[in-house]
Short mmCIF file of C-alpha atoms in Angstrom, two decimals:
data_model
loop_
_atom_site.label_atom_id
_atom_site.label_comp_id
_atom_site.label_asym_id
_atom_site.label_seq_id
_atom_site.Cartn_x
_atom_site.Cartn_y
_atom_site.Cartn_z
CA MET K 1 0.00 0.00 0.00
CA LYS K 2 1.01 3.57 -0.55
CA PHE K 3 0.66 6.22 2.12
CA GLN K 4 1.10 9.95 2.10
CA ALA K 5 2.82 11.28 5.20
CA ASP K 6 2.43 14.85 6.44
CA ILE K 7 5.17 15.79 8.87
CA ASP K 8 5.52 18.95 10.97
CA VAL K 9 8.97 19.63 12.39
CA MET K 10 8.90 22.48 14.92
CA PRO K 11 11.50 24.09 17.19
CA LEU K 12 11.00 22.91 20.78
CA LYS K 13 8.80 25.21 22.89
CA GLU K 14 11.64 25.71 25.40
CA LEU K 15 13.94 27.16 22.75
CA LEU K 16 14.00 30.62 21.26
CA ASP K 17 12.97 30.77 17.63
CA PRO K 18 14.80 33.80 16.21
CA GLN K 19 13.18 33.50 12.77
CA GLY K 20 9.73 33.44 14.39
CA LYS K 21 10.64 36.42 16.61
CA ALA K 22 11.72 38.44 13.57
CA VAL K 23 8.49 37.64 11.76
CA THR K 24 6.43 38.56 14.85
CA SER K 25 8.06 42.03 14.82
CA SER K 26 7.43 42.40 11.09
CA MET K 27 3.71 41.77 11.64
CA LYS K 28 3.52 45.09 13.52
CA ASN K 29 5.15 46.89 10.59
CA ILE K 30 2.46 45.67 8.19
CA GLY K 31 -0.39 46.65 10.53
CA LEU K 32 -1.14 43.23 12.03
CA GLU K 33 -0.58 43.95 15.72
CA GLU K 34 -3.10 41.22 16.62
CA ILE K 35 -0.68 38.51 15.53
CA SER K 36 1.85 37.22 18.05
CA ASP K 37 3.94 34.19 19.00
CA VAL K 38 4.96 33.26 15.49
CA ARG K 39 7.00 30.06 15.37
CA ILE K 40 8.44 28.68 12.18
CA GLY K 41 9.30 25.10 11.41
CA LYS K 42 9.18 22.74 8.45
CA HIS K 43 6.30 20.98 6.77
CA ILE K 44 7.31 17.88 4.84
CA THR K 45 5.16 15.66 2.65
CA LEU K 46 6.34 12.33 1.26
CA MET K 47 5.05 9.06 -0.13
CA VAL K 48 5.88 5.77 1.51
CA GLU K 49 5.30 2.22 0.28
CA ALA K 50 4.53 -0.24 3.10
CA GLU K 51 2.44 -3.29 3.94
CA ASN K 52 0.29 -1.50 6.48
CA GLU K 53 -0.04 1.76 8.36
CA ALA K 54 2.05 0.63 11.35
CA SER K 55 4.95 -0.29 9.11
CA ALA K 56 4.61 2.97 7.16
CA ARG K 57 4.66 4.95 10.40
CA GLU K 58 7.80 3.13 11.54
CA LYS K 59 9.61 3.98 8.31
CA VAL K 60 8.56 7.62 8.44
CA GLU K 61 9.59 7.95 12.09
CA THR K 62 12.98 6.45 11.24
CA ALA K 63 13.34 9.02 8.44
CA CYS K 64 12.44 11.82 10.88
CA LYS K 65 14.91 10.67 13.51
CA LYS K 66 17.78 10.02 11.11
CA LEU K 67 17.34 12.81 8.61
CA LEU K 68 14.42 15.21 8.82
CA ALA K 69 14.42 16.42 12.42
CA ASN K 70 17.16 17.35 14.86
CA GLN K 71 15.67 16.02 18.06
CA ILE K 72 17.92 18.14 20.26
CA MET K 73 16.23 21.27 18.94
CA GLU K 74 13.04 20.09 17.24
CA ASN K 75 10.10 17.80 17.73
CA PHE K 76 8.09 16.19 14.97
CA ARG K 77 4.53 15.02 14.37
CA VAL K 78 3.51 12.55 11.67
CA SER K 79 0.11 11.97 10.13
CA LEU K 80 -0.51 9.28 7.53
CA ALA K 81 -3.22 8.74 4.94
CA ALA K 82 -3.60 5.77 2.58
CA VAL K 83 -3.70 6.84 -1.06
CA GLU K 84 -4.72 3.63 -2.82
CA MET J 1 -11.14 35.82 21.23
CA LYS J 2 -7.79 34.25 20.71
CA PHE J 3 -7.10 31.75 17.95
CA GLN J 4 -4.16 29.55 17.15
CA ALA J 5 -3.40 29.35 13.45
CA ASP J 6 -1.53 26.47 11.84
CA ILE J 7 -0.21 27.37 8.43
CA ASP J 8 1.45 25.15 5.84
CA VAL J 9 3.40 26.91 3.11
CA MET J 10 4.44 24.52 0.34
CA PRO J 11 6.22 24.89 -3.00
CA LEU J 12 3.70 24.69 -5.86
CA LYS J 13 3.27 21.20 -7.34
CA GLU J 14 4.30 22.48 -10.78
CA LEU J 15 7.70 23.60 -9.51
CA LEU J 16 10.79 21.59 -8.79
CA ASP J 17 11.69 21.36 -5.13
CA PRO J 18 15.48 20.88 -5.08
CA GLN J 19 15.63 20.53 -1.29
CA GLY J 20 12.99 17.80 -1.42
CA LYS J 21 14.79 16.07 -4.31
CA ALA J 22 18.04 16.02 -2.33
CA VAL J 23 16.30 14.55 0.69
CA THR J 24 14.58 11.92 -1.47
CA SER J 25 18.02 10.76 -2.68
CA SER J 26 19.36 10.71 0.87
CA MET J 27 16.55 8.36 1.92
CA LYS J 28 18.11 5.67 -0.30
CA ASN J 29 21.45 6.14 1.42
CA ILE J 30 19.95 5.45 4.83
CA GLY J 31 18.12 2.33 3.64
CA LEU J 32 14.66 3.83 3.19
CA GLU J 33 14.07 3.09 -0.51
CA GLU J 34 10.31 2.95 0.12
CA ILE J 35 10.17 6.71 0.65
CA SER J 36 9.73 8.96 -2.38
CA ASP J 37 8.39 12.33 -3.52
CA VAL J 38 9.68 14.31 -0.55
CA ARG J 39 8.59 17.94 -0.66
CA ILE J 40 9.68 20.46 1.91
CA GLY J 41 7.89 23.63 2.91
CA LYS J 42 7.27 25.66 6.05
CA HIS J 43 4.98 25.06 8.98
CA ILE J 44 4.09 28.21 10.88
CA THR J 45 2.09 28.56 14.09
CA LEU J 46 0.91 31.87 15.48
CA MET J 47 -1.66 33.39 17.81
CA VAL J 48 -4.17 35.92 16.57
CA GLU J 49 -6.59 38.09 18.53
CA ALA J 50 -9.89 38.69 16.71
CA GLU J 51 -13.62 39.10 17.28
CA ASN J 52 -14.54 35.90 15.50
CA GLU J 53 -13.11 33.16 13.35
CA ALA J 54 -13.89 34.89 10.04
CA SER J 55 -12.00 37.99 11.11
CA ALA J 56 -9.09 35.89 12.44
CA ARG J 57 -8.89 34.03 9.14
CA GLU J 58 -8.83 37.30 7.22
CA LYS J 59 -5.92 38.61 9.30
CA VAL J 60 -3.96 35.37 8.94
CA GLU J 61 -4.52 35.26 5.18
CA THR J 62 -3.33 38.85 4.91
CA ALA J 63 -0.19 37.88 6.84
CA CYS J 64 0.37 34.92 4.50
CA LYS J 65 -0.06 37.00 1.36
CA LYS J 66 2.06 39.93 2.54
CA LEU J 67 4.78 38.18 4.49
CA LEU J 68 4.75 34.43 5.00
CA ALA J 69 4.24 32.97 1.53
CA ASN J 70 5.55 33.90 -1.89
CA GLN J 71 2.49 33.16 -3.99
CA ILE J 72 4.48 32.97 -7.21
CA MET J 73 6.26 29.87 -5.91
CA GLU J 74 4.22 28.69 -2.94
CA ASN J 75 0.68 28.01 -1.86
CA PHE J 76 -0.58 28.14 1.71
CA ARG J 77 -3.26 26.48 3.82
CA VAL J 78 -4.57 27.87 7.09
CA SER J 79 -6.37 26.08 9.91
CA LEU J 80 -7.66 27.90 12.97
CA ALA J 81 -8.62 26.76 16.46
CA ALA J 82 -10.06 28.91 19.26
CA VAL J 83 -7.96 28.73 22.42
CA GLU J 84 -10.17 30.53 24.94
#
């Protein structure tokens, strides 16, 4: 079966996010004072071939741990949907 | 009311995504041949103060169009959740 994975990789809440801070300040400059606490991470989509959802999730989590996320600074969240 | 917005900004399907292509190749090197079609974009979370959800969505879409996404190369998707 083929699955599409949607992965969010975000900086840990405990850490500063300088890119997000800069964007939060910019919101004021474009007249959007109501927007705050901007945090910026990565959104990754990929296709994975696997026998079942559990096996697909295992492969995607391996990919996150080895390649896509730096677990010292980021956490990740995976959601899967069958496409066939 | 306060809303949390979750925004995905992704490269348009019609465009090459060189970062995603590079990561797709790397998957083979770490033994994950089953993973393909990696595409990499941004995931952004922010808080927005607004009278209702429609008004919150309008503010967030303005922020996306003016600052967060480059609509020539990227599309964006917004989801909102009330937090109070």
